[in-house]
Amino acid sequence: MKALQKTDYGKGFIEIRNVEKPEIIDDYDVLIKVKAAGVCGTDIHILNDEFPYYPPVTLGHEFSGVVEDVGDSVTKFKIGDRVVAEPHSKACMVCDVCRRGYWQICDKKRSPGWGINGAFTDYLIMPEKLIHFIPDNVSFDIAALAEPMAIVTNYVSERAKIYSQDFVAVIGAGPIGILASLVAKECGASKVVMLGVEADKDLRFKTALELGVDEVVNVMNENPVEAIKTLSKGKMADIVIEASGNEKGIGSAINIVRKIGRICAIGLTGKETVNFPWDTAQNKILDIFFNMSSSYTSWDRALSLMSNTKFDLNKLITHKESLENWEQVFNDIIEGRAIKAMFKFN
């Protein structure tokens, strides 16, 4: 079978290779036939040698599929079940964070797509403990959004906690920012305002407005502080979701949130340090929630939301391509011509 792999260390070194179909070894393993797999920013970072990886390794960690075979000790899933899976493989389960239920940040975790072979291929193996059923009314394409949806559900709903009638500002108009906006709206936010740049104007702002965002602010044309002050009638944002990872965006988050407000940190900067208005945050008595990856409960919440939302998540998917077109897909993402891209597998 064919697989899109990172073949060596360094920038580039991605190609389609022929690989063997994986076989079940552990009694708790499940063999999954991949139906759809989403391209994440992490895949682009691996292309550019900006994220840890262990070549040769098959890329891809956002996927949906069908159970093809199960190990002898698997009891919850059977052949033919429609499933998704958390990318938390190889967590040690004995360190302090694992024993507290946070195996997503275990130092020994080796996730599909960078630490072990992932989903940009026809089949992969996942342990039963990480697998979830896809609701009957959710397509394979939408189900492949479950991983980023679980991430923002964990960050926005479970940790930062949107309250009914909150005024929410979201900085960053990428896929995570748009999904975070949708989750905020589903949690009862009265108004969601998205802040982005000129490059977001035609595609991302339009999609965001179709998926729960009430207002958009182009920070290259408008002062973000004044815009939020006007839209909130002087109150400022109850909570700011920082999904850009941009230093200026992080600074804006501190300035547009109200006193005794909350900031939900999502975006990674890719830098050791950034300038941060510490005294302003202190004087406002802000709660800042730092986040990483997803929780077990956030997957069930995310899948339920996908099943019950009134918003059409298909609008987020701009590309549905075969694996052979991976270079064009990656380029479109890098150049801002895509929101969410899916590789389709027959």
mmCIF file of C-alpha atoms in Angstrom:
data_model
loop_
_atom_site.group_PDB
_atom_site.id
_atom_site.type_symbol
_atom_site.label_atom_id
_atom_site.label_comp_id
_atom_site.label_asym_id
_atom_site.label_seq_id
_atom_site.Cartn_x
_atom_site.Cartn_y
_atom_site.Cartn_z
ATOM 1 C CA MET A 1 0.000 0.000 0.000
ATOM 2 C CA LYS A 2 1.090 3.613 -0.509
ATOM 3 C CA ALA A 3 1.985 5.973 2.348
ATOM 4 C CA LEU A 4 3.079 9.610 2.526
ATOM 5 C CA GLN A 5 6.240 9.536 4.624
ATOM 6 C CA LYS A 6 8.866 11.801 6.107
ATOM 7 C CA THR A 7 11.890 9.824 4.971
ATOM 8 C CA ASP A 8 14.818 11.618 6.644
ATOM 9 C CA TYR A 9 15.752 14.492 8.939
ATOM 10 C CA GLY A 10 15.826 18.006 7.520
ATOM 11 C CA LYS A 11 13.598 20.298 5.496
ATOM 12 C CA GLY A 12 11.677 18.434 2.805
ATOM 13 C CA PHE A 13 12.280 14.681 2.519
ATOM 14 C CA ILE A 14 8.593 13.835 2.063
ATOM 15 C CA GLU A 15 7.506 11.323 -0.566
ATOM 16 C CA ILE A 16 4.995 8.572 -1.299
ATOM 17 C CA ARG A 17 6.447 5.123 -0.649
ATOM 18 C CA ASN A 18 5.167 1.577 -0.863
ATOM 19 C CA VAL A 19 4.833 0.053 2.613
ATOM 20 C CA GLU A 20 3.565 -3.189 4.086
ATOM 21 C CA LYS A 21 0.026 -3.399 5.453
ATOM 22 C CA PRO A 22 0.321 -3.388 9.280
ATOM 23 C CA GLU A 23 -0.621 -6.491 11.224
ATOM 24 C CA ILE A 24 -2.152 -6.836 14.663
ATOM 25 C CA ILE A 25 0.471 -7.851 17.217
ATOM 26 C CA ASP A 26 -0.954 -6.790 20.593
ATOM 27 C CA ASP A 27 -4.233 -8.408 21.710
ATOM 28 C CA TYR A 28 -5.703 -4.943 22.360
ATOM 29 C CA ASP A 29 -4.844 -3.584 18.896
ATOM 30 C CA VAL A 30 -7.406 -2.573 16.277
ATOM 31 C CA LEU A 31 -6.681 -2.459 12.535
ATOM 32 C CA ILE A 32 -8.428 0.515 10.927
ATOM 33 C CA LYS A 33 -9.100 1.087 7.230
ATOM 34 C CA VAL A 34 -8.620 4.834 6.717
ATOM 35 C CA LYS A 35 -11.443 6.657 4.929
ATOM 36 C CA ALA A 36 -10.423 10.313 5.347
ATOM 37 C CA ALA A 37 -7.379 12.016 6.851
ATOM 38 C CA GLY A 38 -6.977 15.723 7.531
ATOM 39 C CA VAL A 39 -3.818 17.750 7.003
ATOM 40 C CA CYS A 40 -2.740 19.570 10.171
ATOM 41 C CA GLY A 41 -0.352 22.453 10.664
ATOM 42 C CA THR A 42 1.868 19.906 12.396
ATOM 43 C CA ASP A 43 2.327 18.103 9.052
ATOM 44 C CA ILE A 44 3.555 21.365 7.527
ATOM 45 C CA HIS A 45 5.922 21.900 10.475
ATOM 46 C CA ILE A 46 7.329 18.393 9.924
ATOM 47 C CA LEU A 47 7.842 19.199 6.235
ATOM 48 C CA ASN A 48 9.854 22.245 7.327
ATOM 49 C CA ASP A 49 11.795 20.406 10.067
ATOM 50 C CA GLU A 50 10.052 22.427 12.792
ATOM 51 C CA PHE A 51 8.482 19.611 14.849
ATOM 52 C CA PRO A 52 9.891 16.389 16.390
ATOM 53 C CA TYR A 53 9.653 13.248 14.241
ATOM 54 C CA TYR A 54 11.301 9.845 13.833
ATOM 55 C CA PRO A 55 11.883 9.019 10.159
ATOM 56 C CA PRO A 56 10.988 7.095 8.191
ATOM 57 C CA VAL A 57 7.455 7.691 9.455
ATOM 58 C CA THR A 58 4.048 7.931 7.796
ATOM 59 C CA LEU A 59 2.465 11.334 8.399
ATOM 60 C CA GLY A 60 -1.116 12.127 9.477
ATOM 61 C CA HIS A 61 -2.906 12.009 12.820
ATOM 62 C CA GLU A 62 -6.413 13.365 12.056
ATOM 63 C CA PHE A 63 -8.469 10.557 10.539
ATOM 64 C CA SER A 64 -11.643 8.524 10.371
ATOM 65 C CA GLY A 65 -12.094 4.955 9.259
ATOM 66 C CA VAL A 66 -13.649 1.506 9.601
ATOM 67 C CA VAL A 67 -12.525 -1.337 11.852
ATOM 68 C CA GLU A 68 -11.057 -4.082 9.646
ATOM 69 C CA ASP A 69 -9.752 -6.452 12.335
ATOM 70 C CA VAL A 70 -9.378 -6.626 16.120
ATOM 71 C CA GLY A 71 -7.025 -8.306 18.586
ATOM 72 C CA ASP A 72 -8.187 -11.252 20.679
ATOM 73 C CA SER A 73 -8.759 -9.117 23.805
ATOM 74 C CA VAL A 74 -10.710 -6.278 22.143
ATOM 75 C CA THR A 75 -14.286 -6.203 23.448
ATOM 76 C CA LYS A 76 -15.714 -2.754 22.640
ATOM 77 C CA PHE A 77 -15.224 -2.693 18.863
ATOM 78 C CA LYS A 78 -15.974 -5.084 16.054
ATOM 79 C CA ILE A 79 -15.297 -5.361 12.334
ATOM 80 C CA GLY A 80 -17.289 -2.756 10.417
ATOM 81 C CA ASP A 81 -17.531 -0.146 13.189
ATOM 82 C CA ARG A 82 -16.991 3.468 12.110
ATOM 83 C CA VAL A 83 -14.310 5.008 14.329
ATOM 84 C CA VAL A 84 -11.838 7.787 15.096
ATOM 85 C CA ALA A 85 -8.897 7.630 17.508
ATOM 86 C CA GLU A 86 -6.933 9.846 19.870
ATOM 87 C CA PRO A 87 -3.269 10.312 18.837
ATOM 88 C CA HIS A 88 -1.797 9.523 22.265
ATOM 89 C CA SER A 89 -0.047 6.236 21.494
ATOM 90 C CA LYS A 90 2.938 4.949 23.454
ATOM 91 C CA ALA A 91 2.288 7.046 26.583
ATOM 92 C CA CYS A 92 4.043 5.217 29.425
ATOM 93 C CA MET A 93 0.962 5.115 31.747
ATOM 94 C CA VAL A 94 3.197 5.017 34.852
ATOM 95 C CA CYS A 95 4.633 8.552 35.142
ATOM 96 C CA ASP A 96 2.981 11.218 37.300
ATOM 97 C CA VAL A 97 1.066 12.933 34.471
ATOM 98 C CA CYS A 98 -0.168 9.637 33.015
ATOM 99 C CA ARG A 99 -1.378 8.408 36.402
ATOM 100 C CA ARG A 100 -3.231 11.706 36.859
ATOM 101 C CA GLY A 101 -5.010 11.115 33.533
ATOM 102 C CA TYR A 102 -2.951 13.514 31.403
ATOM 103 C CA TRP A 103 -1.247 10.970 29.146
ATOM 104 C CA GLN A 104 -1.511 13.479 26.287
ATOM 105 C CA ILE A 105 1.525 15.283 27.755
ATOM 106 C CA CYS A 106 3.568 12.216 28.712
ATOM 107 C CA ASP A 107 7.235 12.748 27.804
ATOM 108 C CA LYS A 108 7.373 9.260 26.283
ATOM 109 C CA LYS A 109 4.281 9.628 24.087
ATOM 110 C CA ARG A 110 4.893 8.715 20.441
ATOM 111 C CA SER A 111 1.834 9.765 18.458
ATOM 112 C CA PRO A 112 0.804 8.599 14.971
ATOM 113 C CA GLY A 113 2.078 10.890 12.247
ATOM 114 C CA TRP A 114 5.437 11.753 13.813
ATOM 115 C CA GLY A 115 6.388 9.231 16.520
ATOM 116 C CA ILE A 116 4.896 6.139 14.881
ATOM 117 C CA ASN A 117 3.258 5.526 11.506
ATOM 118 C CA GLY A 118 0.142 7.589 10.954
ATOM 119 C CA ALA A 119 -2.949 7.919 8.779
ATOM 120 C CA PHE A 120 -1.737 9.163 5.374
ATOM 121 C CA THR A 121 -2.092 5.620 4.070
ATOM 122 C CA ASP A 122 -4.709 2.884 3.725
ATOM 123 C CA TYR A 123 -4.420 1.191 7.126
ATOM 124 C CA LEU A 124 -3.077 1.864 10.607
ATOM 125 C CA ILE A 125 -3.085 0.169 14.000
ATOM 126 C CA MET A 126 -4.504 1.868 17.104
ATOM 127 C CA PRO A 127 -5.015 0.564 20.658
ATOM 128 C CA GLU A 128 -8.609 -0.018 21.724
ATOM 129 C CA LYS A 129 -8.313 2.429 24.655
ATOM 130 C CA LEU A 130 -7.879 5.405 22.274
ATOM 131 C CA ILE A 131 -10.760 4.671 19.882
ATOM 132 C CA HIS A 132 -14.206 6.313 19.753
ATOM 133 C CA PHE A 133 -17.350 5.515 17.758
ATOM 134 C CA ILE A 134 -18.446 7.952 15.038
ATOM 135 C CA PRO A 135 -22.108 9.030 15.452
ATOM 136 C CA ASP A 136 -24.362 7.612 12.744
ATOM 137 C CA ASN A 137 -25.192 11.009 11.242
ATOM 138 C CA VAL A 138 -21.564 12.166 10.969
ATOM 139 C CA SER A 139 -19.771 11.535 7.665
ATOM 140 C CA PHE A 140 -16.207 10.229 7.428
ATOM 141 C CA ASP A 141 -15.059 13.648 6.183
ATOM 142 C CA ILE A 142 -16.541 15.476 9.164
ATOM 143 C CA ALA A 143 -15.403 12.751 11.567
ATOM 144 C CA ALA A 144 -11.821 13.347 10.428
ATOM 145 C CA LEU A 145 -12.179 16.775 12.074
ATOM 146 C CA ALA A 146 -12.678 15.102 15.452
ATOM 147 C CA GLU A 147 -9.062 15.554 16.591
ATOM 148 C CA PRO A 148 -8.895 19.356 16.154
ATOM 149 C CA MET A 149 -12.480 19.614 17.431
ATOM 150 C CA ALA A 150 -11.515 17.640 20.549
ATOM 151 C CA ILE A 151 -8.534 19.929 21.075
ATOM 152 C CA VAL A 152 -10.594 23.120 21.030
ATOM 153 C CA THR A 153 -13.361 21.482 23.082
ATOM 154 C CA ASN A 154 -10.791 20.616 25.738
ATOM 155 C CA TYR A 155 -9.279 24.101 25.707
ATOM 156 C CA VAL A 156 -12.396 26.239 25.355
ATOM 157 C CA SER A 157 -15.088 24.205 27.097
ATOM 158 C CA GLU A 158 -13.333 22.059 29.688
ATOM 159 C CA ARG A 159 -10.451 24.308 30.792
ATOM 160 C CA ALA A 160 -11.201 27.979 30.045
ATOM 161 C CA LYS A 161 -14.957 27.391 30.408
ATOM 162 C CA ILE A 162 -17.171 29.609 28.267
ATOM 163 C CA TYR A 163 -20.161 30.801 30.283
ATOM 164 C CA SER A 164 -23.626 31.623 28.988
ATOM 165 C CA GLN A 165 -23.744 35.098 27.406
ATOM 166 C CA ASP A 166 -19.967 35.587 27.414
ATOM 167 C CA PHE A 167 -18.566 38.066 24.889
ATOM 168 C CA VAL A 168 -15.781 36.107 23.167
ATOM 169 C CA ALA A 169 -12.937 37.418 21.019
ATOM 170 C CA VAL A 170 -10.934 34.936 18.927
ATOM 171 C CA ILE A 171 -7.511 35.955 17.613
ATOM 172 C CA GLY A 172 -6.538 33.930 14.534
ATOM 173 C CA ALA A 173 -8.699 32.827 11.608
ATOM 174 C CA GLY A 174 -7.169 29.434 10.873
ATOM 175 C CA PRO A 175 -8.986 26.085 11.243
ATOM 176 C CA ILE A 176 -8.411 25.991 15.015
ATOM 177 C CA GLY A 177 -9.615 29.574 15.443
ATOM 178 C CA ILE A 178 -12.759 28.870 13.428
ATOM 179 C CA LEU A 179 -13.497 25.657 15.351
ATOM 180 C CA ALA A 180 -12.859 27.444 18.653
ATOM 181 C CA SER A 181 -15.384 30.091 17.624
ATOM 182 C CA LEU A 182 -17.960 27.426 16.854
ATOM 183 C CA VAL A 183 -17.393 25.697 20.203
ATOM 184 C CA ALA A 184 -17.698 29.041 22.017
ATOM 185 C CA LYS A 185 -21.017 29.685 20.289
ATOM 186 C CA GLU A 186 -22.259 26.188 21.139
ATOM 187 C CA CYS A 187 -21.284 26.815 24.784
ATOM 188 C CA GLY A 188 -23.627 29.806 24.938
ATOM 189 C CA ALA A 189 -21.507 32.826 24.015
ATOM 190 C CA SER A 190 -23.683 35.839 23.252
ATOM 191 C CA LYS A 191 -21.279 37.227 20.658
ATOM 192 C CA VAL A 192 -18.129 35.864 19.023
ATOM 193 C CA VAL A 193 -15.786 38.298 17.284
ATOM 194 C CA MET A 194 -12.863 37.036 15.196
ATOM 195 C CA LEU A 195 -9.706 39.074 14.682
ATOM 196 C CA GLY A 196 -7.522 38.339 11.670
ATOM 197 C CA VAL A 197 -5.397 39.868 8.943
ATOM 198 C CA GLU A 198 -5.852 40.939 5.333
ATOM 199 C CA ALA A 199 -5.022 37.462 4.006
ATOM 200 C CA ASP A 200 -8.057 36.074 5.892
ATOM 201 C CA LYS A 201 -10.527 38.442 4.246
ATOM 202 C CA ASP A 202 -11.807 36.425 1.290
ATOM 203 C CA LEU A 203 -11.785 32.782 2.421
ATOM 204 C CA ARG A 204 -11.354 32.405 6.174
ATOM 205 C CA PHE A 205 -13.486 35.329 7.346
ATOM 206 C CA LYS A 206 -16.295 34.220 5.018
ATOM 207 C CA THR A 207 -16.207 30.673 6.370
ATOM 208 C CA ALA A 208 -15.982 31.858 9.981
ATOM 209 C CA LEU A 209 -19.123 33.962 9.538
ATOM 210 C CA GLU A 210 -20.925 30.857 8.255
ATOM 211 C CA LEU A 211 -19.786 28.814 11.269
ATOM 212 C CA GLY A 212 -20.864 30.896 14.242
ATOM 213 C CA VAL A 213 -18.754 34.063 14.215
ATOM 214 C CA ASP A 214 -20.880 37.212 14.566
ATOM 215 C CA GLU A 215 -18.330 39.862 13.555
ATOM 216 C CA VAL A 216 -14.859 39.901 11.984
ATOM 217 C CA VAL A 217 -12.156 42.517 12.528
ATOM 218 C CA ASN A 218 -9.267 43.003 10.099
ATOM 219 C CA VAL A 219 -6.532 44.224 12.447
ATOM 220 C CA MET A 220 -4.575 45.622 9.501
ATOM 221 C CA ASN A 221 -7.390 48.110 8.868
ATOM 222 C CA GLU A 222 -8.902 48.564 12.332
ATOM 223 C CA ASN A 223 -7.527 49.136 15.814
ATOM 224 C CA PRO A 224 -8.437 45.884 17.627
ATOM 225 C CA VAL A 225 -8.825 47.540 21.040
ATOM 226 C CA GLU A 226 -11.200 50.178 19.703
ATOM 227 C CA ALA A 227 -13.116 47.614 17.652
ATOM 228 C CA ILE A 228 -13.713 45.345 20.667
ATOM 229 C CA LYS A 229 -14.581 48.331 22.853
ATOM 230 C CA THR A 230 -17.239 49.406 20.336
ATOM 231 C CA LEU A 231 -18.674 45.920 19.752
ATOM 232 C CA SER A 232 -18.815 45.156 23.492
ATOM 233 C CA LYS A 233 -20.268 48.580 24.346
ATOM 234 C CA GLY A 234 -17.209 49.416 26.417
ATOM 235 C CA LYS A 235 -17.125 46.230 28.457
ATOM 236 C CA MET A 236 -14.325 44.465 26.473
ATOM 237 C CA ALA A 237 -14.169 40.693 26.007
ATOM 238 C CA ASP A 238 -15.055 38.330 28.850
ATOM 239 C CA ILE A 239 -12.662 35.787 27.345
ATOM 240 C CA VAL A 240 -10.096 35.960 24.558
ATOM 241 C CA ILE A 241 -9.117 32.796 22.676
ATOM 242 C CA GLU A 242 -5.598 33.322 21.302
ATOM 243 C CA ALA A 243 -5.287 30.970 18.327
ATOM 244 C CA SER A 244 -2.699 32.773 16.214
ATOM 245 C CA GLY A 245 0.541 32.127 18.095
ATOM 246 C CA ASN A 246 1.635 35.542 16.850
ATOM 247 C CA GLU A 247 3.474 37.839 19.270
ATOM 248 C CA LYS A 248 1.310 40.814 18.351
ATOM 249 C CA GLY A 249 -1.799 38.667 18.719
ATOM 250 C CA ILE A 250 -0.739 37.630 22.213
ATOM 251 C CA GLY A 251 -0.232 41.271 23.162
ATOM 252 C CA SER A 252 -3.628 42.158 21.724
ATOM 253 C CA ALA A 253 -5.257 39.448 23.831
ATOM 254 C CA ILE A 254 -4.127 41.178 27.018
ATOM 255 C CA ASN A 255 -5.380 44.545 25.765
ATOM 256 C CA ILE A 256 -8.848 43.513 24.556
ATOM 257 C CA VAL A 257 -9.893 41.366 27.527
ATOM 258 C CA ARG A 258 -11.782 42.961 30.405
ATOM 259 C CA LYS A 259 -10.444 43.246 33.938
ATOM 260 C CA ILE A 260 -10.773 39.944 35.815
ATOM 261 C CA GLY A 261 -11.211 38.312 32.394
ATOM 262 C CA ARG A 262 -9.897 35.075 30.940
ATOM 263 C CA ILE A 263 -7.476 34.173 28.184
ATOM 264 C CA CYS A 264 -7.475 30.743 26.541
ATOM 265 C CA ALA A 265 -4.034 30.125 25.005
ATOM 266 C CA ILE A 266 -4.122 27.894 21.925
ATOM 267 C CA GLY A 267 -1.582 29.191 19.407
ATOM 268 C CA LEU A 268 2.063 28.098 19.661
ATOM 269 C CA THR A 269 4.680 30.706 18.792
ATOM 270 C CA GLY A 270 7.460 28.352 17.671
ATOM 271 C CA LYS A 271 9.882 30.518 19.698
ATOM 272 C CA GLU A 272 11.638 30.132 23.041
ATOM 273 C CA THR A 273 10.340 33.485 24.297
ATOM 274 C CA VAL A 274 8.086 36.336 23.166
ATOM 275 C CA ASN A 275 7.441 39.808 24.539
ATOM 276 C CA PHE A 276 4.521 39.706 26.961
ATOM 277 C CA PRO A 277 2.773 42.625 28.760
ATOM 278 C CA TRP A 278 3.136 41.028 32.176
ATOM 279 C CA ASP A 279 2.250 44.044 34.313
ATOM 280 C CA THR A 280 -0.903 44.731 32.298
ATOM 281 C CA ALA A 281 -2.019 41.138 32.814
ATOM 282 C CA GLN A 282 -1.218 41.386 36.525
ATOM 283 C CA ASN A 283 -3.073 44.660 36.952
ATOM 284 C CA LYS A 284 -6.142 43.233 35.219
ATOM 285 C CA ILE A 285 -6.043 40.128 37.488
ATOM 286 C CA LEU A 286 -6.373 37.859 34.464
ATOM 287 C CA ASP A 287 -6.826 34.083 34.445
ATOM 288 C CA ILE A 288 -4.698 32.601 31.655
ATOM 289 C CA PHE A 289 -5.289 28.975 30.660
ATOM 290 C CA PHE A 290 -2.412 27.258 28.904
ATOM 291 C CA ASN A 291 -3.277 24.136 26.956
ATOM 292 C CA MET A 292 -1.865 21.165 25.100
ATOM 293 C CA SER A 293 -3.630 18.452 23.082
ATOM 294 C CA SER A 294 -6.945 16.814 24.027
ATOM 295 C CA SER A 295 -8.526 14.823 26.840
ATOM 296 C CA TYR A 296 -10.537 11.594 26.714
ATOM 297 C CA THR A 297 -13.733 13.425 27.684
ATOM 298 C CA SER A 298 -13.196 16.153 25.086
ATOM 299 C CA TRP A 299 -13.409 13.540 22.304
ATOM 300 C CA ASP A 300 -16.858 12.413 23.389
ATOM 301 C CA ARG A 301 -17.965 16.044 23.725
ATOM 302 C CA ALA A 302 -16.534 16.892 20.313
ATOM 303 C CA LEU A 303 -18.209 13.961 18.573
ATOM 304 C CA SER A 304 -21.539 14.776 20.223
ATOM 305 C CA LEU A 305 -21.204 18.405 19.148
ATOM 306 C CA MET A 306 -20.443 17.336 15.575
ATOM 307 C CA SER A 307 -23.550 15.174 15.606
ATOM 308 C CA ASN A 308 -25.853 17.844 17.016
ATOM 309 C CA THR A 309 -24.572 21.216 15.818
ATOM 310 C CA LYS A 310 -26.741 23.353 13.555
ATOM 311 C CA PHE A 311 -23.630 24.562 11.711
ATOM 312 C CA ASP A 312 -22.441 22.857 8.521
ATOM 313 C CA LEU A 313 -18.877 21.732 9.207
ATOM 314 C CA ASN A 314 -18.447 20.784 5.540
ATOM 315 C CA LYS A 315 -17.831 24.491 4.918
ATOM 316 C CA LEU A 316 -14.518 24.152 6.742
ATOM 317 C CA ILE A 317 -13.234 21.538 4.269
ATOM 318 C CA THR A 318 -11.829 23.276 1.190
ATOM 319 C CA HIS A 319 -9.879 20.348 -0.284
ATOM 320 C CA LYS A 320 -10.729 16.670 -0.810
ATOM 321 C CA GLU A 321 -7.841 15.087 -2.690
ATOM 322 C CA SER A 322 -6.047 11.820 -3.281
ATOM 323 C CA LEU A 323 -2.702 11.231 -1.620
ATOM 324 C CA GLU A 324 -0.956 11.660 -4.975
ATOM 325 C CA ASN A 325 -1.843 15.385 -4.896
ATOM 326 C CA TRP A 326 -0.135 15.997 -1.542
ATOM 327 C CA GLU A 327 2.317 18.619 -2.846
ATOM 328 C CA GLN A 328 -0.442 20.849 -4.209
ATOM 329 C CA VAL A 329 -2.442 20.433 -0.997
ATOM 330 C CA PHE A 330 0.533 21.340 1.187
ATOM 331 C CA ASN A 331 1.323 24.358 -1.003
ATOM 332 C CA ASP A 332 -2.278 25.580 -0.879
ATOM 333 C CA ILE A 333 -2.207 25.397 2.918
ATOM 334 C CA ILE A 334 1.108 27.245 3.104
ATOM 335 C CA GLU A 335 -0.105 29.937 0.688
ATOM 336 C CA GLY A 336 -3.418 30.450 2.511
ATOM 337 C CA ARG A 337 -5.598 28.968 -0.256
ATOM 338 C CA ALA A 338 -7.022 26.291 2.039
ATOM 339 C CA ILE A 339 -8.722 26.016 5.405
ATOM 340 C CA LYS A 340 -8.967 22.283 6.031
ATOM 341 C CA ALA A 341 -7.717 19.725 3.515
ATOM 342 C CA MET A 342 -8.655 16.043 3.466
ATOM 343 C CA PHE A 343 -6.989 13.097 1.802
ATOM 344 C CA LYS A 344 -9.597 10.562 0.697
ATOM 345 C CA PHE A 345 -9.023 6.792 0.636
ATOM 346 C CA ASN A 346 -11.233 4.329 -1.240
#
